XYZ file of C-alpha atoms in Angstrom:
567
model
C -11.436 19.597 -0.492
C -12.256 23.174 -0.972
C -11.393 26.084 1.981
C -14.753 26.956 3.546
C -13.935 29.912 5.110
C -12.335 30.862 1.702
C -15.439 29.968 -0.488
C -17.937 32.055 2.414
C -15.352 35.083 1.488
C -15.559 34.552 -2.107
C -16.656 32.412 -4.516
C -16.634 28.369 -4.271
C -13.544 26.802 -5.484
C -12.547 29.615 -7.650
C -10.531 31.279 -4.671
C -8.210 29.354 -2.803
C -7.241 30.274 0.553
C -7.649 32.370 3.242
C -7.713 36.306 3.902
C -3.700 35.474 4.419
C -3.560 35.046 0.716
C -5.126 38.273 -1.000
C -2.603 40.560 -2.729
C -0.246 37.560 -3.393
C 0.584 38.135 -6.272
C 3.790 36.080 -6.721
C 3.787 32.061 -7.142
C 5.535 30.425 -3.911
C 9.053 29.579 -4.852
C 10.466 26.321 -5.499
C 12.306 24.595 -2.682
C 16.216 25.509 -3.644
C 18.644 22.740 -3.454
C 21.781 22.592 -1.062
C 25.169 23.897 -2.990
C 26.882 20.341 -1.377
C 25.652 16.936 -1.522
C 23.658 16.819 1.884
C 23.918 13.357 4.116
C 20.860 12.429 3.193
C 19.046 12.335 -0.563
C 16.164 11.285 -2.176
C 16.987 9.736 -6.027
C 14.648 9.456 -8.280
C 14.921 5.233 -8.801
C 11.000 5.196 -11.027
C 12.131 4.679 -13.892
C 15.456 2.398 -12.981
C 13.359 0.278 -10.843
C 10.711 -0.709 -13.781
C 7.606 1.354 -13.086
C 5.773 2.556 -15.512
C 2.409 3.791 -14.446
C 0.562 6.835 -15.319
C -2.430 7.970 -13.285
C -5.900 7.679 -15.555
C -8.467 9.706 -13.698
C -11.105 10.208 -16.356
C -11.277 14.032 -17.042
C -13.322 14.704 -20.405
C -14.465 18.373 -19.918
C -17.300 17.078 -17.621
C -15.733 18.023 -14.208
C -16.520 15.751 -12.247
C -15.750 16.109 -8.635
C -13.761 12.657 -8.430
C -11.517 14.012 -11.127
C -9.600 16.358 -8.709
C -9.488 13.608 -5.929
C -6.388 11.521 -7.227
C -5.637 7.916 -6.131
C -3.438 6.286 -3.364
C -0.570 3.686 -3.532
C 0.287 0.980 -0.728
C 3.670 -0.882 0.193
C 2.536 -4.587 0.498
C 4.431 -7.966 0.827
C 2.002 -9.650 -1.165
C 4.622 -12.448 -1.410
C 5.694 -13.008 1.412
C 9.275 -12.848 0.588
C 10.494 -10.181 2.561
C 10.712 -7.356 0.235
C 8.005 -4.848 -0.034
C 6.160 -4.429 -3.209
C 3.998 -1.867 -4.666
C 0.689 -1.103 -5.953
C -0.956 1.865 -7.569
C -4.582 2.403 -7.226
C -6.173 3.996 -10.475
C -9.400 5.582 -11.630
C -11.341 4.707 -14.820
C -13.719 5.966 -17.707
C -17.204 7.103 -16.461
C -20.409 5.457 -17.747
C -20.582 7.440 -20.595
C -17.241 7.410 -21.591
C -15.216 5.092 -23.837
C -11.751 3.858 -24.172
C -9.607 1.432 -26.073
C -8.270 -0.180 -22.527
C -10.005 0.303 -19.581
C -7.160 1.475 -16.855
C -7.071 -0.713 -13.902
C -4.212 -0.405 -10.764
C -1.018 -2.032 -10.770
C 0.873 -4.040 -8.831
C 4.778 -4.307 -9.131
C 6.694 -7.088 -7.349
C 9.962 -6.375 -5.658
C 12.407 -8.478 -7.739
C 15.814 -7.950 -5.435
C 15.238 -4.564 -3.935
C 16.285 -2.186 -6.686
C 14.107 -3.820 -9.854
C 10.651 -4.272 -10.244
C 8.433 -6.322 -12.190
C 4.706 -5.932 -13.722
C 2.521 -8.892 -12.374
C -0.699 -7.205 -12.474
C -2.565 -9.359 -14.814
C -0.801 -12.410 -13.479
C -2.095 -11.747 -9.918
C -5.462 -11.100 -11.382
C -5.691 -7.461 -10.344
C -6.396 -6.456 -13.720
C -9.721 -5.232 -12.784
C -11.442 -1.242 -13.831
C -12.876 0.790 -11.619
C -12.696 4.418 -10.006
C -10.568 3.487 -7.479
C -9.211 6.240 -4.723
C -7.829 4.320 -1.702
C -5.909 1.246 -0.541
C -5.932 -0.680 2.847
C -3.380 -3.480 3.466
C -4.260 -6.268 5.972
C -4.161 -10.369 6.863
C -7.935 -10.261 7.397
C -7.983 -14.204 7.747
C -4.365 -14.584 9.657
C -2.787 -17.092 6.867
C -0.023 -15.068 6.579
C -0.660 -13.229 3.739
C -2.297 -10.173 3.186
C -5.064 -9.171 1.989
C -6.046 -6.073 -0.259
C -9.267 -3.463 -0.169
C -9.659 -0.889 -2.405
C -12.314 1.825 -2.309
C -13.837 3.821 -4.739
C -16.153 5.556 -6.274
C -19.487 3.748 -6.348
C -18.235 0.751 -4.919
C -15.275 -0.735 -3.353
C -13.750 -4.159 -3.362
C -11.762 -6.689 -1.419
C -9.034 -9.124 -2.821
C -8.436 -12.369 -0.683
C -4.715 -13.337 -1.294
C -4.555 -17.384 -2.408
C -2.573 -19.895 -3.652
C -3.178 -20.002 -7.781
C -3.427 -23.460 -9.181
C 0.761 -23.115 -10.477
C 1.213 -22.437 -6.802
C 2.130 -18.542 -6.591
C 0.150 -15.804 -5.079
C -2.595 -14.130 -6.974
C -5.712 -12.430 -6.107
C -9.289 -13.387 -5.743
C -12.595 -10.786 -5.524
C -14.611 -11.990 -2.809
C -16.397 -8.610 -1.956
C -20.087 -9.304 -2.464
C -19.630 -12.525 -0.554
C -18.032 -10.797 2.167
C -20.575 -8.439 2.328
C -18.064 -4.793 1.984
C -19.157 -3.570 -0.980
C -19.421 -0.180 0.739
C -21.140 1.639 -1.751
C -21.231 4.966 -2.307
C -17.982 7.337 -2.693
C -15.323 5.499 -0.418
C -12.224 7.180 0.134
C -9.540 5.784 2.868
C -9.931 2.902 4.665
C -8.015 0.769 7.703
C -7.904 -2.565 8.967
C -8.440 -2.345 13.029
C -9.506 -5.284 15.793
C -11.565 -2.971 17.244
C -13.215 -5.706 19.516
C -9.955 -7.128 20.544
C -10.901 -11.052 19.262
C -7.996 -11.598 16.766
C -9.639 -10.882 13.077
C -9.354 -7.834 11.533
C -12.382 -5.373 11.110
C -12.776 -2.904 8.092
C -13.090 0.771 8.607
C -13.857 2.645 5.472
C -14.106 6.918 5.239
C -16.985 8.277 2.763
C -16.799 11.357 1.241
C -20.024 12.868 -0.055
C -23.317 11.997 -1.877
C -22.333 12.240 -5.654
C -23.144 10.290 -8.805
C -23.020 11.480 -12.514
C -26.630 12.049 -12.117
C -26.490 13.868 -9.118
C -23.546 16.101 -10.334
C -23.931 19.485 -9.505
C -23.082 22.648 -11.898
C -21.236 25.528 -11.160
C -20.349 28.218 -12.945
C -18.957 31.624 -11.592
C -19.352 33.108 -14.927
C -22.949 31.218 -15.875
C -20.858 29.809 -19.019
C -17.777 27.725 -17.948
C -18.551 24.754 -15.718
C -15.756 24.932 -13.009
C -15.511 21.654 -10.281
C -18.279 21.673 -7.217
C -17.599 21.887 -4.058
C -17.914 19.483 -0.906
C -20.557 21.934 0.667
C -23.020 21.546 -2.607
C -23.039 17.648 -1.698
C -24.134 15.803 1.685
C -22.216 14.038 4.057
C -21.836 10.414 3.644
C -21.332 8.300 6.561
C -18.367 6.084 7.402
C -19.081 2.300 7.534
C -17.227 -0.154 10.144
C -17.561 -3.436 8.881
C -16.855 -7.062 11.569
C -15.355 -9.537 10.970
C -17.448 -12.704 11.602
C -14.777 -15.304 10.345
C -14.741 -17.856 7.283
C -14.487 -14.637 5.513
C -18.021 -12.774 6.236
C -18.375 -9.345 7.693
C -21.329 -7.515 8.936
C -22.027 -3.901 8.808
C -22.248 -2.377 12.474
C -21.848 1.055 11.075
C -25.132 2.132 12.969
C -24.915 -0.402 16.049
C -21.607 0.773 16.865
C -22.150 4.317 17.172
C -20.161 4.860 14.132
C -22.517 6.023 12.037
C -22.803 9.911 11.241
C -24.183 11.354 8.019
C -22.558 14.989 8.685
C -19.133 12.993 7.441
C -17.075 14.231 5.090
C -14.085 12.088 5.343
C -10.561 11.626 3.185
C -8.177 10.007 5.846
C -7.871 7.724 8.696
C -5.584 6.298 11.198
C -5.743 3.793 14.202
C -4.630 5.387 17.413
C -5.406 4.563 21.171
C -5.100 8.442 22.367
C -6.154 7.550 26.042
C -3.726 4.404 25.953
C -6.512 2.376 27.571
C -5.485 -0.543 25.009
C -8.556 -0.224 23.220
C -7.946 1.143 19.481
C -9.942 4.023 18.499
C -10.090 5.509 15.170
C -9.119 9.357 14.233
C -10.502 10.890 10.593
C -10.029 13.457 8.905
C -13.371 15.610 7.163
C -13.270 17.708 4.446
C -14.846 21.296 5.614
C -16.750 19.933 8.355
C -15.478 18.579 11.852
C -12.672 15.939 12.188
C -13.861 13.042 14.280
C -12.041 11.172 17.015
C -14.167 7.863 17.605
C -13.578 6.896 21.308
C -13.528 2.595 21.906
C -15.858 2.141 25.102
C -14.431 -1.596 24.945
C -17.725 -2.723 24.704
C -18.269 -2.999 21.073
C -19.246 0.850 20.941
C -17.309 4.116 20.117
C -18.130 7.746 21.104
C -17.494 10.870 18.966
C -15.222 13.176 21.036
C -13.271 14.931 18.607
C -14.956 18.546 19.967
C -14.314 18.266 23.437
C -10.769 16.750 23.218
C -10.052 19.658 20.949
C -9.154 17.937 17.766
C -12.701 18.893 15.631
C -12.325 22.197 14.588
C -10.036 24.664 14.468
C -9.071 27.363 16.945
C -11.018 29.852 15.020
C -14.013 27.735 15.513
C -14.113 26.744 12.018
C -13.562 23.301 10.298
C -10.648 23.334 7.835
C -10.438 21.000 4.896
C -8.933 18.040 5.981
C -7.520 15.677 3.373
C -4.600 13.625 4.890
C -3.509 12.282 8.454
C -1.007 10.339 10.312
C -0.096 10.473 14.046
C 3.537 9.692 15.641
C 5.387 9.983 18.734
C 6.999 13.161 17.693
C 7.587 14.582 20.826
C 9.160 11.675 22.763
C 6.515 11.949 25.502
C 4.535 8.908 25.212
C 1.729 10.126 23.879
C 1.146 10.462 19.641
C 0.665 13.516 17.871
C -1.360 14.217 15.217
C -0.753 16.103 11.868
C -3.372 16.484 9.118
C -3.070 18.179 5.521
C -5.524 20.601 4.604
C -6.616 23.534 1.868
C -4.461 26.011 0.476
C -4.492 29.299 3.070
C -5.075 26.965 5.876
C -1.820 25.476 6.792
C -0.891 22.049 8.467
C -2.240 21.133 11.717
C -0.131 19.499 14.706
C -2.354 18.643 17.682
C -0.122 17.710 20.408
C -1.564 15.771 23.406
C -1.197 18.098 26.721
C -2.512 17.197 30.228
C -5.807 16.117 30.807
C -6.224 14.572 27.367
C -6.732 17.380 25.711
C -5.299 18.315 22.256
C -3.746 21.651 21.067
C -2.973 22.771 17.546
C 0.982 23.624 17.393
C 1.838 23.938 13.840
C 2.250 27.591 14.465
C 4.711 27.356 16.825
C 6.720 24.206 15.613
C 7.597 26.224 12.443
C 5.404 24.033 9.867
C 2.294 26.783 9.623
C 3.329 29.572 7.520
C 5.931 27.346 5.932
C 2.652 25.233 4.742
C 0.319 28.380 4.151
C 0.267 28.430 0.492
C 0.224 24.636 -0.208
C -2.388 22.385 -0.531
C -1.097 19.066 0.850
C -2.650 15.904 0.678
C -0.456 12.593 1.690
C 0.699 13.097 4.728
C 3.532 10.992 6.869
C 5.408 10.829 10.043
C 9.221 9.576 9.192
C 12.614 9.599 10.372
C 14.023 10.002 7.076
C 17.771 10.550 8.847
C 17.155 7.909 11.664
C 18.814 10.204 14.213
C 15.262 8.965 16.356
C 12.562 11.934 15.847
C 9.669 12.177 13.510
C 10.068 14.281 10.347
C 6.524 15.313 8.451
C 6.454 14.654 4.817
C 3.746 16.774 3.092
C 2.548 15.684 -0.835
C 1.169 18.815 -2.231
C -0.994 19.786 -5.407
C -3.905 22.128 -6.254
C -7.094 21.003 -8.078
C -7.341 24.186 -10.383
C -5.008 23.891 -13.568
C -5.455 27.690 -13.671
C -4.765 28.759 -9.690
C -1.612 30.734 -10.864
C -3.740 32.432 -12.876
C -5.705 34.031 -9.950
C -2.922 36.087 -8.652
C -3.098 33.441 -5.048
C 0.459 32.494 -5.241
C -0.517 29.103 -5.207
C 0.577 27.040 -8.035
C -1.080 23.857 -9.884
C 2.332 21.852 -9.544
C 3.296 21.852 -6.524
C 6.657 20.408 -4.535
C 6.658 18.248 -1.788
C 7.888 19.422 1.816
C 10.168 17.880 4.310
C 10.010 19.228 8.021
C 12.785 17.911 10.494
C 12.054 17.322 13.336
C 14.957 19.653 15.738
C 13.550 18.084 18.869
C 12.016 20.332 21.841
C 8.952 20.364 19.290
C 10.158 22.580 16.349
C 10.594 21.807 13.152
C 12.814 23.006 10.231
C 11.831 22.899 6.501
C 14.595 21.209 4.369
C 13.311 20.166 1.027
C 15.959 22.048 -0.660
C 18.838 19.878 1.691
C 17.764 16.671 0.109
C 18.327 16.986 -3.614
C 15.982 17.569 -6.217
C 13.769 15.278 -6.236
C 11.889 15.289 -3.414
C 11.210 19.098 -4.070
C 9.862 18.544 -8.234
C 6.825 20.076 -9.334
C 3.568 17.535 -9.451
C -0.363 17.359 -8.250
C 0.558 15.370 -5.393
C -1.730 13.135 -3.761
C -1.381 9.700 -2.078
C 1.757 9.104 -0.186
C 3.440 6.186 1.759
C 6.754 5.315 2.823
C 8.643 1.855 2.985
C 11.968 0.736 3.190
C 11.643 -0.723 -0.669
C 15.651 -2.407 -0.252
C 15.887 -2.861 3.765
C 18.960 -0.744 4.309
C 16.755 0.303 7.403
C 16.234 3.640 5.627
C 12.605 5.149 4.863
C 12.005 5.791 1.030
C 8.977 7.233 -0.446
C 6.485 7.133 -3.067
C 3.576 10.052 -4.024
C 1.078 9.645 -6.834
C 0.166 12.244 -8.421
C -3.437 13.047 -10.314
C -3.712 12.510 -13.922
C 0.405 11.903 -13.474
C 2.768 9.194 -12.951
C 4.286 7.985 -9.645
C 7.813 8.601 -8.112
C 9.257 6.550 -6.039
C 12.154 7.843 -4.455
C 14.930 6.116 -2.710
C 16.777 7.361 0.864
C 20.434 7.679 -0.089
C 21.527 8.093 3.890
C 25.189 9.266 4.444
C 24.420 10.281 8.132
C 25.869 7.096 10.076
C 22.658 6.647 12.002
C 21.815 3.181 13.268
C 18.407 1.459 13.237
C 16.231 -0.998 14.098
C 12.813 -2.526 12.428
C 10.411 -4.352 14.396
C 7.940 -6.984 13.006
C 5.691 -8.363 15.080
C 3.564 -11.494 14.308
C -0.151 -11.673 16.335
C -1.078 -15.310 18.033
C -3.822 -14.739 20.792
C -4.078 -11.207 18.594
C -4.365 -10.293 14.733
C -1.398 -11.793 12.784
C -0.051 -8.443 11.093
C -0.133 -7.241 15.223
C -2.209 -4.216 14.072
C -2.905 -2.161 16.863
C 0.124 -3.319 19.360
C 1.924 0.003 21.100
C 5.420 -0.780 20.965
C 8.125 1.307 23.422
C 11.915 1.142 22.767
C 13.519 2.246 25.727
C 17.347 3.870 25.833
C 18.908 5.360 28.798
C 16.640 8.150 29.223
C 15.120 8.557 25.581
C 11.878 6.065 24.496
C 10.169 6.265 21.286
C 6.537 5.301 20.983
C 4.915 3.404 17.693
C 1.888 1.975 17.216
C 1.719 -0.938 14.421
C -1.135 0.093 11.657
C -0.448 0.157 7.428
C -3.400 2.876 6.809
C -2.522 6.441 7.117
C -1.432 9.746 5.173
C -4.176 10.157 2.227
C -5.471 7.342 0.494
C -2.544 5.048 1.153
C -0.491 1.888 3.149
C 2.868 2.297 4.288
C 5.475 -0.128 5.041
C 3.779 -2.052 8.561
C 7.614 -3.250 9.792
C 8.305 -0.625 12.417
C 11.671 1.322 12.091
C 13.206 3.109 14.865
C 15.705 5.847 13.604
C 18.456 5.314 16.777
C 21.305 7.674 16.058
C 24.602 7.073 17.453
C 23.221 4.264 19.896
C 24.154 1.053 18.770
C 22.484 -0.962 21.194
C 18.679 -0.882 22.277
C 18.203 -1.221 26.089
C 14.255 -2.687 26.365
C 11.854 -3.333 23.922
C 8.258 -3.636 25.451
C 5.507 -4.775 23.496
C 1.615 -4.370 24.602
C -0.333 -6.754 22.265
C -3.921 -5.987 21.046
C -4.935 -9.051 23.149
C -3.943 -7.029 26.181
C -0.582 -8.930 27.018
C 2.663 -7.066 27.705
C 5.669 -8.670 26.400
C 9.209 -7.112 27.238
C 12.497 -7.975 25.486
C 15.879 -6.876 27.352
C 19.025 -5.525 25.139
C 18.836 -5.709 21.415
C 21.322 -4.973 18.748
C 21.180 -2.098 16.252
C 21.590 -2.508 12.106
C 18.776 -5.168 11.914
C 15.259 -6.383 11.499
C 13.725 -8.071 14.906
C 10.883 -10.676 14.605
C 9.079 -11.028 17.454
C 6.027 -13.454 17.794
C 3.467 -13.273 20.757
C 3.610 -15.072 23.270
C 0.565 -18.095 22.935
């Protein structure tokens, strides 16, 4: 999480940023808010919706690394009722620590699509631990899903069940599914990487750190200040199978998965060579991004060098923390952007012929507009449905004092917005959309859902040692939609993995079903295609994990599609 090139300049984590940001003397404004009510808004609904939740990440003066690292936040239908509900991943006391309550994550269910309700304890995920990440998926297709959450030291998996009064609730199987994962997990994704209908478990690991491993640093031999990622190793990523009757085996090593020099905070599911064989993208934190090729046979390759996606075009890794790829282009093939340090700016690899990958932020208008943030949640949306990606960008340092320093960077940072203008530029707007998209916070996880199904995208963003916002889409534009849901027979139920084209006149838009992405976090599953003026959808073609094509002629706009695979 720390700028390498910065820290081989200066000193560790006490300088943020690159060269680009010496002699800044002047804190990066505050996104300014349009003069007229824009067509689209974000509101502030937190506190009217019932959630209460404050962020408990155990600072005591120690500085520990996890401290800085925040926690993610998922949409989930744990229900099954058709409205998305939420839960908050938290962190906890260390060892030596102590504390009236223990903090544990919450879960709040979706009451009627404007109110929520507390059922945390009811659903028995009252449970403590240093929790970072969330992964949503039916790992044993009944139709509901299922919950892991990494951490720190361990991680652990909740089986959704029936509870003896006949509602949903929550059961830890984890040591008897074998994906305990220990060691610092971070994001994680479900992903049928063999193709045979159950859900595997990829998990991202971060570095090699305990409390008795901690390492001090000091640039003044008196004040401890937070460690960096380089004083740590790497600590591999784990892919776990799915055997059935709820076992899993680690194939980490027999996979080809396995790679000590890891460093990783995100992941997301992609099939970049669209041979219908998922592969798996991450993002590392100041050492090369991998892109694990599927050789279909149970394998994957690293390739994330020579398809130009490891490092950047300086020849250095940057500090990757979030990720999320999309169709932004229209051309068929998904684009990916990742968050990084402050100094370094976004990255947008865009696929060009030959299946290579070049980094456009520069040119699309979201580099310097991103130079003196450090973003972590990350997200593809089309927050004004007119049918092209926006990027979302949840920002937030991890020095209290970085204003301090004379960087420009603040502690408190707000979130960006990027449209998307088409012909691959992008405008920031933060300031169009009201105010609260652009307030102040230590942003970290992010995920979007549509919360009320208005077929608009809202957002939530945790924020470290904070509370949560979750902010509604309050769309004037007149833009029509569509969301997708597939349901998996011959493949996975949730249909995680399926590419998905909707074809009109001459325009198509690509999406790939997956939950996992951004940093930390699970967004909404349902696919929604922003369609603009169109009101009607020419073709809908679906290519299933399980390798059939399915194709669905004329659809109407304004609504949610359910489509089941054929047997």
């Amino acid at each position: 999480m720390r700028n390498s090139f910065a820290i081989a300049l200066a000193i560790a984590n006490l300088i943020v940023g690159t060269a680009a940001l010496v002699g800044c003397g002047k804190p990066v404004p505050s996104p300014v808010t349009a003069p007229t009510p824009p067509s689209v808004q974000f509101i502030d609904v937190t506190a009217k919706a019932g959630i209460d939740f404050t962020h408990f990440n155990g600072a005591r003066g120690s500085k520990f690394m996890p401290e800085t690292m925040g926690s993610g936040c998922a949409f989930i239908d744990y229900d099954k009722d058709g409205r998305l509900d939420i839960l908050l991943v938290n962190g906890t006391t260390f060892s030596r620590d102590e504390i009236r309550a223990a903090p544990t994550m919450h879960l709040y269910r979706n009451l009627d699509g404007v109110h929520f309700k507390d059922v945390t304890v009811e659903v028995g995920l009252n449970v403590s631990m240093y929790g970072m990440g969330v992964a949503v998926g039916d790992f044993d297709n009944d139709g509901f899903d299922d919950i892991y959450i990494t951490g720190v030291g361990s991680s652990k998996l909740f089986h959704n069940i029936v509870g003896k009064d006949g509602s949903r609730r929550f059961e830890d199987i984890t040591k008897s599914a074998g994906v305990e994962s220990p060691g610092w997990a971070t994001s994680a994704t479900w992903i049928d990487y063999d193709r045979d209908g159950k859900l595997d478990l990829f998990v991202c690991h971060y570095v090699k750190w305990s409390e008795k491993t901690d390492q001090y640093f000091s640039i003044d031999s008196v004040h401890k200040s937070y460690s960096t990622p380089q004083q740590y190793e790497g600590e591999s990523c784990r892919l776990y199978h799915n055997d059935g009757n709820g076992k899993f085996t680690d194939v980490s090593k027999k996979s080809g998965i396995f790679n000590p020099k890891c460093k990783a905070l995100g992941v997301s599911i992609c099939d970049f060579d669209q041979d219908g064989w998922p592969d798996l993208i991450v993002a590392n934190d100041t050492v090369a991004n991998f892109l694990f090729h599927n050789e279909g046979n149970g394998t994957f390759k690293e390739v994330a060098i020579e398809t130009g996606i490891g490092i950047a075009e300086t020849g250095k890794a940057k500090a990757g923390m979030g990720i999320d790829i999309a169709d932004e282009m229209h051309s068929g093939h998904e684009s990916i952007v990742i968050s990084n340090f402050a100094g370094e700016q976004l990255t947008l690899f865009r696929w060009v012929e030959g299946g290579q990958y070049l980094d456009t932020a520069a040119r699309s208008g979201i580099g310097n507009a991103s130079q003196l943030y450090l973003g972590f949640g990350v997200l593809f949306l089309d927050y004004d449905g007119d049918g092209w990606s926006d990027i979302l960008v949840a920002n937030g340092h991890i020095q209290e004092d970085a204003l301090n320093r004379q960087t420009g960077v603040r502690y408190k940072e707000p979130s960006l917005l990027f449209r998307n203008l088409g012909a691959g530029r992008y405008s920031e707007v933060t300031g169009t959309v009201g105010k609260a998209l652009g307030t102040e916070s230590v942003g970290r996880g992010a995920a979007w859902g549509d919360f009320d199904n208005d077929g608009h995208p809202d957002i939530l963003i945790t924020s470290n040692a904070g509370g949560v916002r979750l902010l509604k889409n309050v769309n004037n534009t007149g833009n029509h939609w569509l969301r997708i849901e597939l349901q998996g027979k011959k493949s996975n139920r949730n249909g995680i993995g399926a590419r998905v084209r909707v074809k009109n006149g001459t325009e198509m838009q690509t999406a790939i079903v997956r939950g996992s992405c951004s940093y930390l976090s699970s967004s909404d599953r349902r696919l929604l295609f922003g369609l603009g003026s169109a009101t009607t959808i020419d073709t809908i073609e679906i290519q299933w994990p399980g390798g059939d094509v399915q194709t669905i002629n004329g659809a109407a706009c304004d609504h949610t599609i359910h489509i089941t695979e054929p047997r």
